[in-house]
Amino acid sequence: MASKLWEKSVTVNSDVEVYTVGLDREMDMYLARYDVLGSLAHIAMLESIGLLTSDELKVLSEELRAIYDVIEEGKFCIEDDVEDVHSQVELMLTRRLGDIGKKIHSGRSRNDQVLVDLKLFIRSRIEDVITAITGLFKALISQSDRYKDVLMPGYTHLQVAMPSSFGLWFGAYAESLVDDLTVLKAAYTVTNRNPLGSAAGYGSSFPLDRDMTTRLLGFDSMDYNVVYAQMGRGKVERIVAQALASVASTVSKLAFDACMFNSQNFGFIKLPDQYTTGSSIMPHKKNPDVFELTRAKCNKIQALPYEITLITNNLPSGYFRDLQLVKENFLPAFDSLIDILVMVTRMVSEVSVNESILDDPRYRLMFSVEEVNRLTLAGMPFRDAYKKVGLDIEKGEFEPDYTLKHTHAGSIGNLCNDRIVGLYDDLLASFDFDKFHVAFSRLLGKE
Ligand code: ARG
């Protein structure tokens, strides 16, 4: 039986072990490959400061790369009596290499190991989330361009208000994603700093070369102050969760619109049949369950920053085991958001719109402001024009003119989609994902 890394003369009670490890083995599987990458950087640094020989570095690197391949092949597992991924990797090394394997933990603690693992994981997953967001962004812009001339009612207070268009509706959600990407960029910047070398949260008396591990892992800079590096645990996850929540709030609003506009009372859009579900009793039903679940899944993601806040709230500085539980809520959220984005992208691409919705006379009055503006342009003061149209409506004498002339930036006739795409592309280019891809390839000896 493999003992704990920290076990000395007293053996741990098994109930206590179950209680303290909990779901951590499952959670650490998300982090396994990043744990190996962190160790590859750490040992290269240890060699540079004389704590490993170059032969030891070579042997250890080869073995760690072999473990990385096992992880990639899906064959890695954390054994039942091994506490976590950090212990498992060290155990595999010592089984294969004996004493050399026992040397890699010099100048390090599992506290900074898990910190660095989380940051490497988050960087990669933000890239995946952004790929999925980009798919949705493109689908929205393309639908906006396609339906730029098709009008639909706009609402305030859920009361018919003014003419809008499907071009505006789809494009609005595309632009919302631009702002979400801005928030994600901030989260990425916070993430992209190296905590490795902070050890248990107070540094080390070894002359660790933290600039070197920062470079080797492709970080932009480091969390300099070792106490702050440890304080980042929970904080980074919360900031990233806020960015994921921002994306989720865009998508959940879209999902609500889609459910509402698809209902018979609106009839603005029609969801493809294969994306609707039936009722066990009412044979005519085609329910928008996909968007309903999207809404609820997005709401769960919006709860995440609050969950993390509550798990970590009021902790003083320094490491606490409480932080382990953040992983259970945080790590699976990326897959959940990506699934949502992929499904919603398909829905948005395939939804059809009702091109003649304004033939319905119930929307006549939303042209009232157009008439007021026409009278104003013809010289009548706005307030008088407003009153005249209001009285005409009351007397049942209002005749709408359905021709629209909206030309200002961002309006029905001038969506500015090209400028929205420009903003998106500039933001996208500001994420330098290649930097960490190149760093990872070098650590894995692939370049
Ligand atoms: N599983 C632990 C976590 O996620 C790893 C760090 C353990 N450190 C300790 N001092 N017990 O936080």
CSV table of C-alpha atoms and ligand atoms in Angstrom, one decimal:
chain,number,residue,atom,x,y,z
A,1,MET,CA,0.0,0.0,0.0
A,2,ALA,CA,1.3,3.5,-1.0
A,3,SER,CA,1.5,5.7,2.1
A,4,LYS,CA,0.8,9.4,2.0
A,5,LEU,CA,3.6,11.8,1.0
A,6,TRP,CA,3.4,13.2,4.4
A,7,GLU,CA,2.7,10.1,6.5
A,8,LYS,CA,5.3,9.4,9.2
A,9,SER,CA,4.7,7.2,12.3
A,10,VAL,CA,0.9,7.5,12.6
A,11,THR,CA,-1.4,6.0,10.0
A,12,VAL,CA,-4.4,7.9,8.9
A,13,ASN,CA,-7.9,6.7,9.9
A,14,SER,CA,-9.6,5.5,6.7
A,15,ASP,CA,-12.9,7.5,7.5
A,16,VAL,CA,-10.8,10.6,7.8
A,17,GLU,CA,-9.1,9.8,4.5
A,18,VAL,CA,-12.4,9.4,2.7
A,19,TYR,CA,-13.7,12.6,4.3
A,20,THR,CA,-10.7,14.7,3.4
A,21,VAL,CA,-10.0,13.3,-0.1
A,22,GLY,CA,-13.6,13.3,-1.1
A,23,LEU,CA,-13.9,13.8,-4.8
A,24,ASP,CA,-10.4,15.1,-5.1
A,25,ARG,CA,-9.1,12.2,-7.2
A,26,GLU,CA,-11.7,12.8,-9.8
A,27,MET,CA,-11.1,16.5,-9.8
A,28,ASP,CA,-7.4,16.1,-10.0
A,29,MET,CA,-7.8,14.1,-13.3
A,30,TYR,CA,-8.7,17.4,-14.9
A,31,LEU,CA,-5.3,18.7,-13.8
A,32,ALA,CA,-3.1,15.7,-14.4
A,33,ARG,CA,-1.4,16.9,-17.7
A,34,TYR,CA,-0.7,20.3,-16.2
A,35,ASP,CA,0.8,18.8,-13.1
A,36,VAL,CA,3.3,17.0,-15.3
A,37,LEU,CA,4.0,20.2,-17.3
A,38,GLY,CA,4.6,22.1,-14.1
A,39,SER,CA,7.0,19.4,-12.9
A,40,LEU,CA,8.9,19.5,-16.2
A,41,ALA,CA,9.5,23.2,-15.7
A,42,HIS,CA,10.3,22.8,-12.0
A,43,ILE,CA,13.0,20.2,-12.5
A,44,ALA,CA,14.6,22.1,-15.4
A,45,MET,CA,14.9,25.0,-13.0
A,46,LEU,CA,16.2,22.7,-10.2
A,47,GLU,CA,19.0,21.5,-12.5
A,48,SER,CA,19.9,25.1,-13.4
A,49,ILE,CA,20.5,25.9,-9.7
A,50,GLY,CA,22.4,22.8,-9.0
A,51,LEU,CA,19.8,20.7,-7.2
A,52,LEU,CA,19.7,18.1,-9.9
A,53,THR,CA,22.5,16.9,-12.2
A,54,SER,CA,22.0,17.1,-15.9
A,55,ASP,CA,21.7,13.3,-16.1
A,56,GLU,CA,19.1,13.3,-13.4
A,57,LEU,CA,17.2,16.0,-15.3
A,58,LYS,CA,17.3,14.0,-18.5
A,59,VAL,CA,16.0,10.8,-16.9
A,60,LEU,CA,13.3,12.6,-14.9
A,61,SER,CA,12.2,14.6,-18.0
A,62,GLU,CA,11.9,11.4,-20.1
A,63,GLU,CA,9.9,9.7,-17.4
A,64,LEU,CA,7.6,12.7,-16.9
A,65,ARG,CA,7.0,12.9,-20.7
A,66,ALA,CA,6.1,9.2,-20.7
A,67,ILE,CA,3.6,9.9,-17.9
A,68,TYR,CA,2.2,12.8,-20.0
A,69,ASP,CA,1.7,10.4,-22.9
A,70,VAL,CA,-0.1,7.9,-20.6
A,71,ILE,CA,-2.4,10.8,-19.6
A,72,GLU,CA,-3.0,11.8,-23.2
A,73,GLU,CA,-3.9,8.2,-24.1
A,74,GLY,CA,-6.5,8.3,-21.3
A,75,LYS,CA,-4.8,5.5,-19.4
A,76,PHE,CA,-3.7,7.5,-16.4
A,77,CYS,CA,-5.4,7.0,-13.1
A,78,ILE,CA,-5.0,8.0,-9.5
A,79,GLU,CA,-4.8,4.9,-7.4
A,80,ASP,CA,-7.3,4.3,-4.6
A,81,ASP,CA,-4.8,4.7,-1.8
A,82,VAL,CA,-3.0,7.6,-3.4
A,83,GLU,CA,-4.3,11.0,-2.2
A,84,ASP,CA,-4.1,13.2,-5.2
A,85,VAL,CA,-2.5,13.8,-8.7
A,86,HIS,CA,0.7,15.3,-7.2
A,87,SER,CA,1.3,12.2,-5.1
A,88,GLN,CA,0.4,9.9,-8.0
A,89,VAL,CA,2.9,11.4,-10.4
A,90,GLU,CA,5.7,11.4,-7.7
A,91,LEU,CA,4.9,7.8,-6.9
A,92,MET,CA,5.1,6.7,-10.5
A,93,LEU,CA,8.5,8.4,-10.8
A,94,THR,CA,9.9,6.8,-7.6
A,95,ARG,CA,8.6,3.4,-8.7
A,96,ARG,CA,10.5,3.7,-11.9
A,97,LEU,CA,13.5,5.7,-10.9
A,98,GLY,CA,13.9,5.2,-7.1
A,99,ASP,CA,15.7,8.0,-5.3
A,100,ILE,CA,15.9,10.3,-8.3
A,101,GLY,CA,12.1,10.5,-8.3
A,102,LYS,CA,12.2,11.6,-4.6
A,103,LYS,CA,14.2,14.7,-5.6
A,104,ILE,CA,11.7,16.6,-7.6
A,105,HIS,CA,9.8,18.0,-4.7
A,106,SER,CA,12.7,20.2,-3.5
A,107,GLY,CA,11.6,23.8,-3.2
A,108,ARG,CA,8.0,23.0,-3.8
A,109,SER,CA,4.8,22.3,-2.0
A,110,ARG,CA,1.5,20.8,-3.2
A,111,ASN,CA,0.1,24.2,-2.5
A,112,ASP,CA,2.0,25.9,-5.3
A,113,GLN,CA,1.7,22.7,-7.4
A,114,VAL,CA,-2.1,22.9,-7.4
A,115,LEU,CA,-1.9,26.6,-7.9
A,116,VAL,CA,0.2,26.3,-11.1
A,117,ASP,CA,-1.9,23.3,-12.3
A,118,LEU,CA,-5.0,25.3,-12.0
A,119,LYS,CA,-3.6,28.3,-13.9
A,120,LEU,CA,-2.3,26.1,-16.7
A,121,PHE,CA,-5.7,24.3,-16.9
A,122,ILE,CA,-7.6,27.6,-17.0
A,123,ARG,CA,-5.4,29.1,-19.8
A,124,SER,CA,-6.1,26.1,-22.0
A,125,ARG,CA,-9.8,25.9,-21.2
A,126,ILE,CA,-10.2,29.6,-21.8
A,127,GLU,CA,-8.8,29.0,-25.3
A,128,ASP,CA,-11.4,26.2,-25.8
A,129,VAL,CA,-14.3,28.4,-24.5
A,130,ILE,CA,-13.2,31.2,-26.9
A,131,THR,CA,-13.2,28.8,-29.9
A,132,ALA,CA,-16.8,27.9,-29.0
A,133,ILE,CA,-17.7,31.6,-28.5
A,134,THR,CA,-16.3,32.5,-31.9
A,135,GLY,CA,-18.5,29.8,-33.5
A,136,LEU,CA,-21.6,31.4,-31.9
A,137,PHE,CA,-20.4,34.9,-32.7
A,138,LYS,CA,-20.0,34.1,-36.4
A,139,ALA,CA,-23.4,32.4,-36.6
A,140,LEU,CA,-25.0,35.4,-35.0
A,141,ILE,CA,-23.3,37.9,-37.4
A,142,SER,CA,-24.2,35.8,-40.4
A,143,GLN,CA,-27.8,35.6,-39.4
A,144,SER,CA,-27.8,39.3,-38.7
A,145,ASP,CA,-26.4,40.1,-42.1
A,146,ARG,CA,-28.8,37.7,-43.8
A,147,TYR,CA,-32.0,39.2,-42.1
A,148,LYS,CA,-30.8,42.8,-41.9
A,149,ASP,CA,-33.9,44.0,-43.9
A,150,VAL,CA,-36.5,41.9,-42.1
A,151,LEU,CA,-38.4,43.9,-39.5
A,152,MET,CA,-39.8,42.6,-36.3
A,153,PRO,CA,-41.5,44.3,-33.3
A,154,GLY,CA,-39.3,45.8,-30.6
A,155,TYR,CA,-40.7,45.8,-27.0
A,156,THR,CA,-40.3,47.8,-23.8
A,157,HIS,CA,-42.1,46.4,-20.7
A,158,LEU,CA,-43.1,43.5,-23.0
A,159,GLN,CA,-45.4,46.1,-24.7
A,160,VAL,CA,-45.2,46.6,-28.5
A,161,ALA,CA,-42.9,49.6,-28.8
A,162,MET,CA,-41.0,50.4,-31.9
A,163,PRO,CA,-39.9,48.7,-35.1
A,164,SER,CA,-36.8,46.5,-34.7
A,165,SER,CA,-35.3,44.0,-37.1
A,166,PHE,CA,-33.9,40.4,-37.0
A,167,GLY,CA,-30.6,42.0,-38.1
A,168,LEU,CA,-30.6,44.0,-34.9
A,169,TRP,CA,-31.7,41.1,-32.7
A,170,PHE,CA,-29.1,38.6,-33.8
A,171,GLY,CA,-26.4,41.4,-34.0
A,172,ALA,CA,-27.1,42.5,-30.5
A,173,TYR,CA,-26.1,39.1,-29.1
A,174,ALA,CA,-23.0,39.1,-31.2
A,175,GLU,CA,-22.0,42.5,-29.8
A,176,SER,CA,-22.8,41.2,-26.3
A,177,LEU,CA,-20.2,38.5,-26.8
A,178,VAL,CA,-17.6,41.2,-27.6
A,179,ASP,CA,-18.0,42.6,-24.1
A,180,ASP,CA,-17.9,39.1,-22.6
A,181,LEU,CA,-14.7,38.5,-24.5
A,182,THR,CA,-13.3,41.7,-22.9
A,183,VAL,CA,-14.1,40.3,-19.5
A,184,LEU,CA,-12.5,37.0,-20.4
A,185,LYS,CA,-9.4,38.8,-21.5
A,186,ALA,CA,-9.1,40.4,-18.0
A,187,ALA,CA,-9.6,36.9,-16.5
A,188,TYR,CA,-6.9,35.5,-18.8
A,189,THR,CA,-4.5,38.3,-17.8
A,190,VAL,CA,-5.0,37.5,-14.1
A,191,THR,CA,-4.5,33.8,-14.8
A,192,ASN,CA,-1.4,34.2,-16.9
A,193,ARG,CA,1.0,34.8,-14.0
A,194,ASN,CA,3.2,32.1,-12.5
A,195,PRO,CA,2.6,31.1,-8.9
A,196,LEU,CA,5.2,28.3,-8.9
A,197,GLY,CA,8.0,28.9,-6.4
A,198,SER,CA,5.7,30.2,-3.8
A,199,ALA,CA,5.9,26.7,-2.3
A,200,ALA,CA,3.7,26.4,0.8
A,201,GLY,CA,2.9,30.1,0.5
A,202,TYR,CA,6.2,31.5,1.9
A,203,GLY,CA,8.8,30.7,-0.7
A,204,SER,CA,11.9,28.7,-0.1
A,205,SER,CA,15.5,29.0,1.1
A,206,PHE,CA,16.6,27.4,-2.2
A,207,PRO,CA,17.6,30.1,-4.7
A,208,LEU,CA,14.6,29.2,-7.0
A,209,ASP,CA,14.8,30.8,-10.4
A,210,ARG,CA,11.2,31.8,-10.8
A,211,ASP,CA,11.9,33.9,-14.0
A,212,MET,CA,13.0,30.6,-15.6
A,213,THR,CA,9.8,28.7,-14.7
A,214,THR,CA,7.7,31.6,-15.8
A,215,ARG,CA,9.4,31.5,-19.2
A,216,LEU,CA,9.3,27.7,-19.5
A,217,LEU,CA,5.6,27.6,-18.8
A,218,GLY,CA,4.8,30.5,-21.2
A,219,PHE,CA,3.4,32.8,-18.5
A,220,ASP,CA,3.4,36.5,-19.1
A,221,SER,CA,4.8,37.3,-15.7
A,222,MET,CA,4.6,35.9,-12.2
A,223,ASP,CA,2.7,36.4,-9.0
A,224,TYR,CA,5.7,38.0,-7.4
A,225,ASN,CA,4.9,38.1,-3.7
A,226,VAL,CA,4.7,34.5,-2.5
A,227,VAL,CA,2.0,35.3,0.1
A,228,TYR,CA,-0.1,36.9,-2.7
A,229,ALA,CA,0.6,33.9,-5.0
A,230,GLN,CA,-1.2,31.7,-2.5
A,231,MET,CA,-3.9,34.3,-1.9
A,232,GLY,CA,-4.7,33.9,-5.6
A,233,ARG,CA,-6.1,30.4,-4.9
A,234,GLY,CA,-9.9,30.9,-5.1
A,235,LYS,CA,-9.6,34.4,-6.3
A,236,VAL,CA,-8.4,33.5,-9.8
A,237,GLU,CA,-11.1,30.9,-10.0
A,238,ARG,CA,-13.7,33.4,-8.9
A,239,ILE,CA,-12.6,36.0,-11.5
A,240,VAL,CA,-12.6,33.4,-14.3
A,241,ALA,CA,-16.0,32.2,-13.1
A,242,GLN,CA,-17.2,35.8,-13.4
A,243,ALA,CA,-16.1,35.9,-17.0
A,244,LEU,CA,-17.8,32.5,-17.7
A,245,ALA,CA,-20.9,33.9,-16.0
A,246,SER,CA,-20.8,36.9,-18.3
A,247,VAL,CA,-20.9,34.7,-21.4
A,248,ALA,CA,-23.6,32.6,-19.7
A,249,SER,CA,-25.8,35.6,-19.1
A,250,THR,CA,-25.7,36.6,-22.7
A,251,VAL,CA,-26.7,33.1,-23.8
A,252,SER,CA,-29.4,32.8,-21.2
A,253,LYS,CA,-31.0,36.0,-22.4
A,254,LEU,CA,-30.9,34.8,-25.9
A,255,ALA,CA,-32.4,31.5,-24.8
A,256,PHE,CA,-35.3,33.3,-23.1
A,257,ASP,CA,-35.9,35.4,-26.2
A,258,ALA,CA,-35.8,32.3,-28.4
A,259,CYS,CA,-38.4,30.5,-26.2
A,260,MET,CA,-40.7,33.5,-26.2
A,261,PHE,CA,-40.4,34.4,-29.9
A,262,ASN,CA,-41.0,30.7,-30.8
A,263,SER,CA,-44.3,30.6,-28.9
A,264,GLN,CA,-47.5,30.7,-30.9
A,265,ASN,CA,-48.4,34.1,-29.4
A,266,PHE,CA,-45.3,35.7,-30.9
A,267,GLY,CA,-44.4,33.4,-33.8
A,268,PHE,CA,-41.4,35.4,-34.8
A,269,ILE,CA,-39.0,32.5,-35.2
A,270,LYS,CA,-39.3,28.8,-35.7
A,271,LEU,CA,-37.0,26.3,-34.1
A,272,PRO,CA,-36.0,23.4,-36.3
A,273,ASP,CA,-38.3,20.4,-35.5
A,274,GLN,CA,-35.4,18.2,-34.6
A,275,TYR,CA,-34.5,20.5,-31.8
A,276,THR,CA,-37.9,20.5,-30.2
A,277,THR,CA,-39.4,17.9,-27.9
A,278,GLY,CA,-42.9,16.4,-27.6
A,279,SER,CA,-45.4,16.1,-24.8
A,280,SER,CA,-46.5,12.7,-23.5
A,281,ILE,CA,-50.2,13.9,-23.4
A,282,MET,CA,-50.6,16.7,-26.0
A,283,PRO,CA,-49.9,15.4,-29.4
A,284,HIS,CA,-49.4,18.8,-31.0
A,285,LYS,CA,-46.5,20.0,-28.8
A,286,LYS,CA,-43.1,21.0,-30.0
A,287,ASN,CA,-41.4,22.3,-27.0
A,288,PRO,CA,-38.3,24.4,-26.9
A,289,ASP,CA,-36.6,22.3,-24.2
A,290,VAL,CA,-33.2,22.8,-25.6
A,291,PHE,CA,-33.4,26.6,-25.0
A,292,GLU,CA,-35.1,26.0,-21.6
A,293,LEU,CA,-32.3,23.8,-20.4
A,294,THR,CA,-29.8,26.2,-21.9
A,295,ARG,CA,-31.3,28.9,-19.7
A,296,ALA,CA,-31.1,26.8,-16.6
A,297,LYS,CA,-27.6,25.6,-17.4
A,298,CYS,CA,-26.5,29.2,-17.9
A,299,ASN,CA,-28.1,30.2,-14.7
A,300,LYS,CA,-26.1,27.5,-12.9
A,301,ILE,CA,-22.9,28.9,-14.4
A,302,GLN,CA,-24.0,32.4,-13.2
A,303,ALA,CA,-24.2,30.9,-9.7
A,304,LEU,CA,-20.6,29.8,-9.8
A,305,PRO,CA,-18.9,33.0,-8.8
A,306,TYR,CA,-21.2,33.2,-5.8
A,307,GLU,CA,-20.5,29.5,-4.9
A,308,ILE,CA,-16.8,30.2,-5.0
A,309,THR,CA,-17.2,33.4,-3.0
A,310,LEU,CA,-19.0,31.5,-0.3
A,311,ILE,CA,-16.6,28.6,-0.2
A,312,THR,CA,-13.6,30.9,0.2
A,313,ASN,CA,-15.3,33.8,2.1
A,314,ASN,CA,-13.5,35.2,5.2
A,315,LEU,CA,-10.5,32.9,4.9
A,316,PRO,CA,-7.4,34.7,6.1
A,317,SER,CA,-4.2,34.7,4.1
A,318,GLY,CA,-2.3,31.4,3.8
A,319,TYR,CA,-3.4,27.9,2.5
A,320,PHE,CA,-6.5,26.2,3.8
A,321,ARG,CA,-8.0,22.9,2.8
A,322,ASP,CA,-11.3,24.6,2.2
A,323,LEU,CA,-9.8,25.7,-1.2
A,324,GLN,CA,-9.8,22.1,-2.4
A,325,LEU,CA,-13.6,22.1,-2.7
A,326,VAL,CA,-13.6,25.0,-5.2
A,327,LYS,CA,-12.4,22.5,-7.7
A,328,GLU,CA,-15.7,20.5,-7.6
A,329,ASN,CA,-17.7,23.4,-8.7
A,330,PHE,CA,-15.2,25.2,-10.9
A,331,LEU,CA,-13.4,22.5,-13.0
A,332,PRO,CA,-16.5,21.0,-14.8
A,333,ALA,CA,-18.0,24.4,-15.6
A,334,PHE,CA,-15.8,24.8,-18.8
A,335,ASP,CA,-17.2,21.7,-20.4
A,336,SER,CA,-20.7,22.7,-19.5
A,337,LEU,CA,-20.3,26.2,-21.0
A,338,ILE,CA,-18.7,24.7,-24.2
A,339,ASP,CA,-21.6,22.2,-24.6
A,340,ILE,CA,-24.1,25.1,-24.3
A,341,LEU,CA,-22.3,27.3,-26.8
A,342,VAL,CA,-22.0,24.5,-29.3
A,343,MET,CA,-25.7,23.6,-29.1
A,344,VAL,CA,-26.8,27.3,-29.2
A,345,THR,CA,-24.6,27.8,-32.3
A,346,ARG,CA,-26.4,25.0,-34.1
A,347,MET,CA,-29.8,26.4,-33.1
A,348,VAL,CA,-28.9,30.0,-34.1
A,349,SER,CA,-27.6,28.7,-37.5
A,350,GLU,CA,-30.8,26.7,-38.2
A,351,VAL,CA,-33.6,28.8,-36.8
A,352,SER,CA,-35.9,30.3,-39.4
A,353,VAL,CA,-37.5,33.7,-39.1
A,354,ASN,CA,-41.0,34.9,-39.9
A,355,GLU,CA,-40.5,37.4,-42.7
A,356,SER,CA,-44.0,38.8,-42.7
A,357,ILE,CA,-44.7,39.2,-39.0
A,358,LEU,CA,-45.5,42.9,-39.5
A,359,ASP,CA,-48.5,42.1,-41.7
A,360,ASP,CA,-50.3,41.4,-38.5
A,361,PRO,CA,-52.3,44.6,-37.7
A,362,ARG,CA,-51.6,44.3,-34.0
A,363,TYR,CA,-48.2,45.9,-34.7
A,364,ARG,CA,-49.5,48.9,-36.5
A,365,LEU,CA,-49.1,51.3,-33.6
A,366,MET,CA,-45.4,50.8,-33.3
A,367,PHE,CA,-45.0,53.1,-36.3
A,368,SER,CA,-46.3,56.0,-34.2
A,369,VAL,CA,-42.9,57.4,-33.5
A,370,GLU,CA,-42.0,57.3,-37.2
A,371,GLU,CA,-45.0,59.5,-37.9
A,372,VAL,CA,-44.1,61.9,-35.1
A,373,ASN,CA,-40.6,62.2,-36.5
A,374,ARG,CA,-41.9,62.7,-40.1
A,375,LEU,CA,-44.1,65.6,-38.8
A,376,THR,CA,-41.1,67.0,-36.8
A,377,LEU,CA,-38.9,66.9,-39.9
A,378,ALA,CA,-41.6,68.8,-41.8
A,379,GLY,CA,-41.4,71.6,-39.3
A,380,MET,CA,-43.9,70.8,-36.5
A,381,PRO,CA,-42.3,71.1,-33.0
A,382,PHE,CA,-41.8,67.5,-31.6
A,383,ARG,CA,-44.2,68.0,-28.7
A,384,ASP,CA,-47.0,69.1,-31.0
A,385,ALA,CA,-46.4,66.3,-33.4
A,386,TYR,CA,-46.4,63.8,-30.5
A,387,LYS,CA,-49.7,65.1,-29.3
A,388,LYS,CA,-51.3,65.1,-32.8
A,389,VAL,CA,-50.3,61.5,-33.4
A,390,GLY,CA,-51.5,60.5,-29.9
A,391,LEU,CA,-54.9,62.1,-30.6
A,392,ASP,CA,-55.1,60.4,-34.0
A,393,ILE,CA,-54.5,57.1,-32.4
A,394,GLU,CA,-57.2,57.7,-29.8
A,395,LYS,CA,-59.7,58.6,-32.5
A,396,GLY,CA,-58.7,55.5,-34.5
A,397,GLU,CA,-57.4,57.7,-37.4
A,398,PHE,CA,-53.8,56.7,-37.3
A,399,GLU,CA,-52.5,55.3,-40.6
A,400,PRO,CA,-49.0,53.8,-40.3
A,401,ASP,CA,-46.4,54.3,-43.0
A,402,TYR,CA,-44.4,51.2,-43.1
A,403,THR,CA,-41.4,52.7,-44.8
A,404,LEU,CA,-38.5,53.2,-42.4
A,405,LYS,CA,-35.4,55.4,-42.7
A,406,HIS,CA,-33.1,54.5,-39.8
A,407,THR,CA,-29.5,55.5,-40.8
A,408,HIS,CA,-27.5,56.3,-37.7
A,409,ALA,CA,-24.8,54.0,-36.5
A,410,GLY,CA,-26.1,50.9,-34.9
A,411,SER,CA,-29.7,51.3,-36.2
A,412,ILE,CA,-31.9,49.1,-38.3
A,413,GLY,CA,-30.5,50.6,-41.6
A,414,ASN,CA,-26.9,50.7,-40.4
A,415,LEU,CA,-26.0,47.8,-38.2
A,416,CYS,CA,-22.2,48.4,-38.2
A,417,ASN,CA,-21.7,44.6,-38.1
A,418,ASP,CA,-18.3,45.1,-39.8
A,419,ARG,CA,-17.2,47.3,-36.9
A,420,ILE,CA,-18.5,44.8,-34.4
A,421,VAL,CA,-16.5,42.1,-36.1
A,422,GLY,CA,-13.5,44.4,-36.0
A,423,LEU,CA,-13.8,44.7,-32.2
A,424,TYR,CA,-14.1,41.0,-31.8
A,425,ASP,CA,-11.1,40.2,-34.1
A,426,ASP,CA,-8.9,42.7,-32.3
A,427,LEU,CA,-9.7,41.1,-28.9
A,428,LEU,CA,-9.3,37.6,-30.2
A,429,ALA,CA,-5.8,38.5,-31.5
A,430,SER,CA,-4.8,39.9,-28.1
A,431,PHE,CA,-4.9,36.4,-26.6
A,432,ASP,CA,-1.5,35.0,-27.3
A,433,PHE,CA,-2.3,31.3,-27.0
A,434,ASP,CA,0.6,30.4,-29.2
A,435,LYS,CA,3.0,31.5,-26.5
A,436,PHE,CA,1.9,28.7,-24.2
A,437,HIS,CA,1.5,26.1,-26.9
A,438,VAL,CA,5.1,26.7,-27.9
A,439,ALA,CA,6.2,26.6,-24.2
A,440,PHE,CA,4.4,23.3,-23.7
A,441,SER,CA,5.9,21.7,-26.9
A,442,ARG,CA,9.4,22.6,-25.7
A,443,LEU,CA,8.8,21.2,-22.3
A,444,LEU,CA,7.5,18.0,-23.9
A,445,GLY,CA,10.6,17.9,-26.1
A,446,LYS,CA,8.6,18.2,-29.2
A,447,GLU,CA,10.6,21.1,-30.7
B,1,ARG,N1,-5.8,18.6,-2.7
B,1,ARG,C1,-5.2,19.8,-2.2
B,1,ARG,C2,-6.0,21.1,-2.7
B,1,ARG,O1,-6.6,21.0,-3.7
B,1,ARG,C3,-3.8,19.9,-2.6
B,1,ARG,C4,-2.9,20.7,-1.7
B,1,ARG,C5,-2.7,20.0,-0.4
B,1,ARG,N2,-2.0,20.8,0.5
B,1,ARG,C6,-2.1,20.6,1.9
B,1,ARG,N3,-1.4,21.4,2.6
B,1,ARG,N4,-2.9,19.7,2.4
B,1,ARG,O2,-5.9,22.1,-2.1
